[in-house]
Amino acid sequence: MKIIGKIGKNARETEETKGTEKETEPLDKIEFKSFLTKVANDTKIAEGEKAVEDILRCIYRNQPISTKKIAQYTKLPLPIIAKVRTILERNRILTRDKRGALYSENGLNIIEKNLKFKLNHDLKCPVCNGRGIVLDEYFENILKKHKKYAKKRPTVNTSIDQSFATPETATYRAAFMADRGDLEGKRILFVGDDDLTSIPTAISGLCDEVVVMDIDDRLLNLIDEISKKEDLNIKTVKQDFRNPIKNEYMGTFDTIFTDPPYTIEGLKLFLSRGVEGLGEGGEGALYLAYSHKPIDEYLELQRIINSMGFVIYELIPGFNIYEGSEIIGNTTFLARLIGKNLKKFEEGEIDLNKLYTGEVKPIVRHYKCLNCGKIYEIDGKTVRIENLTCECGGKKFKMIKRRKIR
Amino acid sequence: MKIIGKIGKNARETEETKGTEKETEPLDKIEFKSFLTKVANDTKIAEGEKAVEDILRCIYRNQPISTKKIAQYTKLPLPIIAKVRTILERNRILTRDKRGALYSENGLNIIEKNLKFKLNHDLKCPVCNGRGIVLDEYFENILKKHKKYAKKRPTVNTSIDQSFATPETATYRAAFMADRGDLEGKRILFVGDDDLTSIPTAISGLCDEVVVMDIDDRLLNLIDEISKKEDLNIKTVKQDFRNPIKNEYMGTFDTIFTDPPYTIEGLKLFLSRGVEGLGEGGEGALYLAYSHKPIDEYLELQRIINSMGFVIYELIPGFNIYEGSEIIGNTTFLARLIGKNLKKFEEGEIDLNKLYTGEVKPIVRHYKCLNCGKIYEIDGKTVRIENLTCECGGKKFKMIKRRKIR
């Protein structure tokens, strides 16, 4: 901990800086860099010291800022950010108030001297929040309507990686696809739709046909119900994506939307069903929402996309925001893929035992009953949180801890 | 021309529709689709009928609109758009007024019935123009300053694919890099800088070091001059990118910016110099401005990027706008690439005879003297337009025609 000690409050007492006059002695750049490296190593942050720097920059521009907001900005997992915050507080670089993390005076000096931060705000467009598109009055009204329906969603099934995008996100997705010309007069297929993106899409009244395929009856029933009430004419199809889609749907779509499980095999599977929908020889656009990944995994992901004949025509980090999934960094990117001469993965080319994150990286979660405080350990295999009732009768829980099983 | 004839003004007189009452007889969808296919074939549009549809949609949402603006929106080459416009006018779908293309009443009916267009405006954010970032007061002032300097740029050298991004584009690039945290305290290398992006970047005062490498002495001298006047401390290096960069610069940069020739070999070469700057084992961000390409070429481009170890972390179509290059569609995308364990292409893996578009697709251009009207044919090999003086003494020309040499 020698290096860390040196940039704490006692910095002046170390050999190197003893007897100097200044309030804060500048660390030389190399020394500070090794501090960053140490923080990165101590927190086992896959993205390395660059990620630590990203966190520091995010706080610099937005302080005071909550851990959750830092996760949204930096696209890093929340537990990592919490760990980094703790180390930086221990070294008196950061402090905290009710609203979140902020720099100590000393910390600010150290950071400005070593990382040369100057911009105390970011330049993200305040109107579109970096998405590049806006909701006009028409889509604002769709959002209003959709908010009502989004509340009716069933509890998430974490074992199949369900998590709900916010109603805003679902509506922005519909607006985005409309803007890009992929809705008007088009037939759109949702390869899975736990976010209910089909609802604002269909309410827009732009599509020729809206089809939702999903394995979850609860979702399909809800969509049917809303569709009937709003006269949306959405077609719902129960579909296990481990099997090809029905013949009658092969090659009949112009546009695909999917927010697949954030595993490589899940990506291959869901994109393959999308390719079936577009037709292998066909053209069309596929919208992919997917988690920000460390570089190695990200590279594999893009190579898979290219190998299927898709070009990443557009990619917007942080486009999608989810409810209650702060733990995974809370945002995903949205990519518009276009292609021709598409090629799906065939049976045997996808490992069906590694579709869901729980299968690839088994995780134990600790939940606290919001009524009595009792804590439950859940591994997602035998009991799922959405089926749990506390001894006290409580049904609402908060995740308080999360641990990978090695 | 039978199919085209059917949707013209004489539509009602054809066999199929004779004797019907309606003013505009709806074509069934398949028939209209074959019309789109025919337009796509007649204009040899690489992007197919989807591109024709994109043009129709763009006009629908923005009419009346100039050919140049259509090119900016659709990212298609201007001569293609001009051809499509001509065919659509001949078929009385489009008409024109002083401000540009618009639909005839008949055309509007046909389009709305067959393509089901409804959105009469796009949803692009009016504040950031889809770029996702804005210039704050600080960068607005930088833009003001840079506009003055941008006027001093030498004439473009088309034989090495020079073309000038607008001062706004250069400033937005600097702001974008600043927002993403790639300028503060960083060392940035410009692999080529005919756009003078280094100027607003350096004026921002955020970087530790700004180095510009280019083969064009005129540009380097201008940058030196501005750097001296504004005390920017930009280092300029004359560099033929066919050779590796000097040893002293290898692996010394955090951020790279490049707007290479829009050929596959040009991309490989310039990215390889960028990798040298970042260091093969190193991390860092590389900003790439590059032309929108037909899908096959686009796929090859993305595979090359991935093969070097870069991930496309972000990609914004139409980010960069150029002066006087309406002919190439006028906009390019901006991608932020990040990577680690980067790998450059070695000597022998790049075909140095196919770096510039003039080498890959030789082109003859016709220029008209703006003074006396005399027309010159230029193939870019013997005489370049920037060196041409008309017999009348005129030095200003307008490109009026462009033809590939097969």
PDB file of C-alpha atoms in Angstrom, chain A residues 90-273:
ATOM      1  CA  ARG A  90      -9.697   5.453   1.794  1.00  0.00           C
ATOM      2  CA  ASN A  91      -6.973   7.423   0.029  1.00  0.00           C
ATOM      3  CA  ARG A  92      -8.855  10.665   0.650  1.00  0.00           C
ATOM      4  CA  ILE A  93      -9.129  11.489  -3.003  1.00  0.00           C
ATOM      5  CA  LEU A  94     -12.888  11.168  -2.867  1.00  0.00           C
ATOM      6  CA  THR A  95     -15.363  11.991  -0.180  1.00  0.00           C
ATOM      7  CA  ARG A  96     -19.158  11.727  -0.210  1.00  0.00           C
ATOM      8  CA  ASP A  97     -22.268  13.621   0.684  1.00  0.00           C
ATOM      9  CA  LYS A  98     -25.949  12.739   0.461  1.00  0.00           C
ATOM     10  CA  ARG A  99     -25.987  13.180  -3.299  1.00  0.00           C
ATOM     11  CA  GLY A 100     -23.016  10.942  -3.985  1.00  0.00           C
ATOM     12  CA  ALA A 101     -19.283  10.967  -4.680  1.00  0.00           C
ATOM     13  CA  LEU A 102     -17.235  14.140  -4.838  1.00  0.00           C
ATOM     14  CA  TYR A 103     -13.579  15.103  -4.652  1.00  0.00           C
ATOM     15  CA  SER A 104     -11.793  16.211  -1.554  1.00  0.00           C
ATOM     16  CA  GLU A 105      -9.850  19.421  -2.049  1.00  0.00           C
ATOM     17  CA  ASN A 106      -6.669  17.422  -1.935  1.00  0.00           C
ATOM     18  CA  GLY A 107      -8.059  14.862  -4.353  1.00  0.00           C
ATOM     19  CA  LEU A 108      -9.042  17.552  -6.811  1.00  0.00           C
ATOM     20  CA  ASN A 109      -5.502  18.929  -6.805  1.00  0.00           C
ATOM     21  CA  ILE A 110      -3.978  15.513  -7.345  1.00  0.00           C
ATOM     22  CA  ILE A 111      -6.332  14.690 -10.192  1.00  0.00           C
ATOM     23  CA  GLU A 112      -5.982  17.998 -11.968  1.00  0.00           C
ATOM     24  CA  LYS A 113      -2.223  17.810 -11.717  1.00  0.00           C
ATOM     25  CA  ASN A 114      -1.832  14.231 -12.830  1.00  0.00           C
ATOM     26  CA  LEU A 115      -4.714  13.577 -15.162  1.00  0.00           C
ATOM     27  CA  LYS A 116      -4.907  17.211 -16.332  1.00  0.00           C
ATOM     28  CA  PHE A 117      -8.666  17.294 -16.100  1.00  0.00           C
ATOM     29  CA  LYS A 118     -10.094  20.658 -17.066  1.00  0.00           C
ATOM     30  CA  LEU A 119     -13.564  20.138 -18.542  1.00  0.00           C
ATOM     31  CA  ASN A 120     -15.919  20.294 -15.567  1.00  0.00           C
ATOM     32  CA  HIS A 121     -18.959  19.234 -17.575  1.00  0.00           C
ATOM     33  CA  ASP A 122     -19.506  16.921 -20.482  1.00  0.00           C
ATOM     34  CA  LEU A 123     -20.721  17.944 -23.918  1.00  0.00           C
ATOM     35  CA  LYS A 124     -23.473  15.393 -24.308  1.00  0.00           C
ATOM     36  CA  CYS A 125     -26.445  16.967 -26.046  1.00  0.00           C
ATOM     37  CA  PRO A 126     -28.874  17.910 -23.262  1.00  0.00           C
ATOM     38  CA  VAL A 127     -31.866  17.665 -25.581  1.00  0.00           C
ATOM     39  CA  CYS A 128     -31.452  14.128 -26.935  1.00  0.00           C
ATOM     40  CA  ASN A 129     -29.115  12.873 -24.224  1.00  0.00           C
ATOM     41  CA  GLY A 130     -26.628  11.700 -26.818  1.00  0.00           C
ATOM     42  CA  ARG A 131     -29.108   9.509 -28.654  1.00  0.00           C
ATOM     43  CA  GLY A 132     -29.169  11.828 -31.639  1.00  0.00           C
ATOM     44  CA  ILE A 133     -32.949  11.701 -31.994  1.00  0.00           C
ATOM     45  CA  VAL A 134     -35.841  13.330 -30.184  1.00  0.00           C
ATOM     46  CA  LEU A 135     -39.442  12.395 -29.534  1.00  0.00           C
ATOM     47  CA  ASP A 136     -41.796  14.694 -31.396  1.00  0.00           C
ATOM     48  CA  GLU A 137     -45.298  15.385 -30.062  1.00  0.00           C
ATOM     49  CA  TYR A 138     -46.568  12.228 -31.707  1.00  0.00           C
ATOM     50  CA  PHE A 139     -44.038   9.994 -29.976  1.00  0.00           C
ATOM     51  CA  GLU A 140     -44.393  11.905 -26.697  1.00  0.00           C
ATOM     52  CA  ASN A 141     -48.030  10.856 -26.713  1.00  0.00           C
ATOM     53  CA  ILE A 142     -47.037   7.286 -27.465  1.00  0.00           C
ATOM     54  CA  LEU A 143     -44.693   7.372 -24.482  1.00  0.00           C
ATOM     55  CA  LYS A 144     -47.488   8.622 -22.227  1.00  0.00           C
ATOM     56  CA  LYS A 145     -49.661   5.733 -23.276  1.00  0.00           C
ATOM     57  CA  HIS A 146     -46.879   3.181 -23.040  1.00  0.00           C
ATOM     58  CA  LYS A 147     -45.919   4.226 -19.517  1.00  0.00           C
ATOM     59  CA  LYS A 148     -49.318   3.064 -18.365  1.00  0.00           C
ATOM     60  CA  TYR A 149     -48.887  -0.332 -19.988  1.00  0.00           C
ATOM     61  CA  ALA A 150     -45.279  -0.805 -18.906  1.00  0.00           C
ATOM     62  CA  LYS A 151     -46.489  -0.917 -15.312  1.00  0.00           C
ATOM     63  CA  LYS A 152     -48.379  -4.102 -16.070  1.00  0.00           C
ATOM     64  CA  ARG A 153     -45.288  -6.106 -16.880  1.00  0.00           C
ATOM     65  CA  PRO A 154     -44.870  -9.356 -14.979  1.00  0.00           C
ATOM     66  CA  THR A 155     -41.923  -9.765 -12.610  1.00  0.00           C
ATOM     67  CA  VAL A 156     -38.701 -10.515 -14.448  1.00  0.00           C
ATOM     68  CA  ASN A 157     -37.478 -14.052 -14.902  1.00  0.00           C
ATOM     69  CA  THR A 158     -33.795 -13.670 -14.170  1.00  0.00           C
ATOM     70  CA  SER A 159     -32.952 -17.239 -15.173  1.00  0.00           C
ATOM     71  CA  ILE A 160     -33.559 -16.288 -18.810  1.00  0.00           C
ATOM     72  CA  ASP A 161     -31.827 -12.914 -18.397  1.00  0.00           C
ATOM     73  CA  GLN A 162     -35.007 -10.870 -18.494  1.00  0.00           C
ATOM     74  CA  SER A 163     -34.695  -7.260 -17.442  1.00  0.00           C
ATOM     75  CA  PHE A 164     -36.959  -4.402 -18.333  1.00  0.00           C
ATOM     76  CA  ALA A 165     -35.942  -1.411 -20.372  1.00  0.00           C
ATOM     77  CA  THR A 166     -37.644   1.768 -19.199  1.00  0.00           C
ATOM     78  CA  PRO A 167     -40.765   2.920 -21.088  1.00  0.00           C
ATOM     79  CA  GLU A 168     -38.697   5.873 -22.356  1.00  0.00           C
ATOM     80  CA  THR A 169     -36.122   3.491 -23.788  1.00  0.00           C
ATOM     81  CA  ALA A 170     -38.790   1.406 -25.544  1.00  0.00           C
ATOM     82  CA  THR A 171     -40.334   4.539 -27.049  1.00  0.00           C
ATOM     83  CA  TYR A 172     -36.961   5.967 -28.128  1.00  0.00           C
ATOM     84  CA  ARG A 173     -36.238   2.648 -29.820  1.00  0.00           C
ATOM     85  CA  ALA A 174     -39.490   2.903 -31.782  1.00  0.00           C
ATOM     86  CA  ALA A 175     -38.744   6.533 -32.694  1.00  0.00           C
ATOM     87  CA  PHE A 176     -35.226   5.595 -33.742  1.00  0.00           C
ATOM     88  CA  MET A 177     -36.434   2.814 -36.031  1.00  0.00           C
ATOM     89  CA  ALA A 178     -39.087   5.147 -37.443  1.00  0.00           C
ATOM     90  CA  ASP A 179     -36.513   7.849 -38.128  1.00  0.00           C
ATOM     91  CA  ARG A 180     -34.249   5.383 -39.943  1.00  0.00           C
ATOM     92  CA  GLY A 181     -37.122   4.371 -42.195  1.00  0.00           C
ATOM     93  CA  ASP A 182     -37.404   0.856 -40.842  1.00  0.00           C
ATOM     94  CA  LEU A 183     -41.040   1.017 -39.698  1.00  0.00           C
ATOM     95  CA  GLU A 184     -43.149   2.728 -42.360  1.00  0.00           C
ATOM     96  CA  GLY A 185     -44.768   0.077 -44.490  1.00  0.00           C
ATOM     97  CA  LYS A 186     -42.466  -2.564 -42.998  1.00  0.00           C
ATOM     98  CA  ARG A 187     -42.993  -5.894 -41.323  1.00  0.00           C
ATOM     99  CA  ILE A 188     -41.140  -6.058 -38.026  1.00  0.00           C
ATOM    100  CA  LEU A 189     -40.287  -9.068 -35.884  1.00  0.00           C
ATOM    101  CA  PHE A 190     -39.321  -8.885 -32.235  1.00  0.00           C
ATOM    102  CA  VAL A 191     -37.000 -11.767 -31.395  1.00  0.00           C
ATOM    103  CA  GLY A 192     -37.961 -11.726 -27.734  1.00  0.00           C
ATOM    104  CA  ASP A 193     -39.705  -8.721 -26.237  1.00  0.00           C
ATOM    105  CA  ASP A 194     -39.489  -8.582 -22.453  1.00  0.00           C
ATOM    106  CA  ASP A 195     -39.092  -4.805 -22.828  1.00  0.00           C
ATOM    107  CA  LEU A 196     -42.455  -4.456 -24.601  1.00  0.00           C
ATOM    108  CA  THR A 197     -40.813  -2.416 -27.341  1.00  0.00           C
ATOM    109  CA  SER A 198     -43.492  -3.809 -29.645  1.00  0.00           C
ATOM    110  CA  ILE A 199     -46.113  -1.676 -27.890  1.00  0.00           C
ATOM    111  CA  PRO A 200     -44.849   1.838 -28.754  1.00  0.00           C
ATOM    112  CA  THR A 201     -43.770   0.455 -32.129  1.00  0.00           C
ATOM    113  CA  ALA A 202     -47.280  -0.749 -32.917  1.00  0.00           C
ATOM    114  CA  ILE A 203     -48.985   2.301 -31.403  1.00  0.00           C
ATOM    115  CA  SER A 204     -47.027   4.446 -33.885  1.00  0.00           C
ATOM    116  CA  GLY A 205     -49.240   2.969 -36.574  1.00  0.00           C
ATOM    117  CA  LEU A 206     -46.389   2.999 -39.068  1.00  0.00           C
ATOM    118  CA  CYS A 207     -45.783  -0.727 -39.582  1.00  0.00           C
ATOM    119  CA  ASP A 208     -47.445  -3.097 -41.955  1.00  0.00           C
ATOM    120  CA  GLU A 209     -47.125  -5.931 -39.486  1.00  0.00           C
ATOM    121  CA  VAL A 210     -45.792  -6.398 -35.950  1.00  0.00           C
ATOM    122  CA  VAL A 211     -44.932  -9.904 -34.784  1.00  0.00           C
ATOM    123  CA  VAL A 212     -43.594 -10.743 -31.328  1.00  0.00           C
ATOM    124  CA  MET A 213     -41.968 -14.086 -30.600  1.00  0.00           C
ATOM    125  CA  ASP A 214     -41.124 -14.953 -27.012  1.00  0.00           C
ATOM    126  CA  ILE A 215     -40.985 -17.986 -24.776  1.00  0.00           C
ATOM    127  CA  ASP A 216     -42.768 -16.289 -21.877  1.00  0.00           C
ATOM    128  CA  ASP A 217     -46.556 -16.771 -21.890  1.00  0.00           C
ATOM    129  CA  ARG A 218     -47.034 -14.005 -19.359  1.00  0.00           C
ATOM    130  CA  LEU A 219     -45.512 -11.480 -21.740  1.00  0.00           C
ATOM    131  CA  LEU A 220     -47.376 -12.770 -24.764  1.00  0.00           C
ATOM    132  CA  ASN A 221     -50.686 -12.609 -22.887  1.00  0.00           C
ATOM    133  CA  LEU A 222     -49.999  -9.059 -21.745  1.00  0.00           C
ATOM    134  CA  ILE A 223     -49.117  -7.999 -25.284  1.00  0.00           C
ATOM    135  CA  ASP A 224     -52.280  -9.674 -26.590  1.00  0.00           C
ATOM    136  CA  GLU A 225     -54.330  -7.843 -24.013  1.00  0.00           C
ATOM    137  CA  ILE A 226     -52.842  -4.420 -24.816  1.00  0.00           C
ATOM    138  CA  SER A 227     -53.041  -5.114 -28.520  1.00  0.00           C
ATOM    139  CA  LYS A 228     -56.724  -5.893 -28.263  1.00  0.00           C
ATOM    140  CA  LYS A 229     -57.465  -2.835 -26.173  1.00  0.00           C
ATOM    141  CA  GLU A 230     -55.564  -0.463 -28.446  1.00  0.00           C
ATOM    142  CA  ASP A 231     -56.488  -2.288 -31.651  1.00  0.00           C
ATOM    143  CA  LEU A 232     -52.839  -2.778 -32.539  1.00  0.00           C
ATOM    144  CA  ASN A 233     -53.112  -6.068 -34.359  1.00  0.00           C
ATOM    145  CA  ILE A 234     -49.831  -7.389 -32.938  1.00  0.00           C
ATOM    146  CA  LYS A 235     -49.315 -11.064 -33.705  1.00  0.00           C
ATOM    147  CA  THR A 236     -47.809 -13.020 -30.791  1.00  0.00           C
ATOM    148  CA  VAL A 237     -46.086 -16.354 -31.252  1.00  0.00           C
ATOM    149  CA  LYS A 238     -44.795 -18.604 -28.491  1.00  0.00           C
ATOM    150  CA  GLN A 239     -41.297 -19.498 -29.554  1.00  0.00           C
ATOM    151  CA  ASP A 240     -38.372 -21.269 -27.976  1.00  0.00           C
ATOM    152  CA  PHE A 241     -35.465 -19.737 -29.878  1.00  0.00           C
ATOM    153  CA  ARG A 242     -33.463 -22.928 -29.520  1.00  0.00           C
ATOM    154  CA  ASN A 243     -35.644 -24.057 -32.432  1.00  0.00           C
ATOM    155  CA  PRO A 244     -35.899 -22.293 -35.804  1.00  0.00           C
ATOM    156  CA  ILE A 245     -38.901 -20.016 -36.313  1.00  0.00           C
ATOM    157  CA  LYS A 246     -41.891 -21.458 -38.143  1.00  0.00           C
ATOM    158  CA  ASN A 247     -41.604 -21.850 -41.888  1.00  0.00           C
ATOM    159  CA  GLU A 248     -44.420 -19.411 -42.574  1.00  0.00           C
ATOM    160  CA  TYR A 249     -42.348 -16.628 -41.014  1.00  0.00           C
ATOM    161  CA  MET A 250     -39.062 -17.384 -42.760  1.00  0.00           C
ATOM    162  CA  GLY A 251     -37.889 -14.453 -44.862  1.00  0.00           C
ATOM    163  CA  THR A 252     -41.040 -12.410 -44.370  1.00  0.00           C
ATOM    164  CA  PHE A 253     -39.682  -9.467 -42.362  1.00  0.00           C
ATOM    165  CA  ASP A 254     -37.961  -6.178 -43.215  1.00  0.00           C
ATOM    166  CA  THR A 255     -36.880  -5.212 -39.713  1.00  0.00           C
ATOM    167  CA  ILE A 256     -35.831  -7.165 -36.637  1.00  0.00           C
ATOM    168  CA  PHE A 257     -35.463  -5.985 -33.074  1.00  0.00           C
ATOM    169  CA  THR A 258     -33.704  -8.056 -30.428  1.00  0.00           C
ATOM    170  CA  ASP A 259     -32.247  -7.559 -26.958  1.00  0.00           C
ATOM    171  CA  PRO A 260     -30.768 -11.039 -26.494  1.00  0.00           C
ATOM    172  CA  PRO A 261     -29.107 -12.640 -23.475  1.00  0.00           C
ATOM    173  CA  TYR A 262     -25.706 -10.977 -23.094  1.00  0.00           C
ATOM    174  CA  THR A 263     -23.707 -14.106 -23.813  1.00  0.00           C
ATOM    175  CA  ILE A 264     -21.895 -14.985 -27.019  1.00  0.00           C
ATOM    176  CA  GLU A 265     -24.072 -18.054 -27.601  1.00  0.00           C
ATOM    177  CA  GLY A 266     -27.219 -16.064 -26.808  1.00  0.00           C
ATOM    178  CA  LEU A 267     -26.158 -13.479 -29.388  1.00  0.00           C
ATOM    179  CA  LYS A 268     -25.516 -16.132 -32.039  1.00  0.00           C
ATOM    180  CA  LEU A 269     -28.863 -17.776 -31.356  1.00  0.00           C
ATOM    181  CA  PHE A 270     -31.031 -14.654 -31.366  1.00  0.00           C
ATOM    182  CA  LEU A 271     -29.275 -13.124 -34.385  1.00  0.00           C
ATOM    183  CA  SER A 272     -29.748 -16.422 -36.226  1.00  0.00           C
ATOM    184  CA  ARG A 273     -33.495 -16.263 -35.609  1.00  0.00           C
TER     185      ARG A 273
END
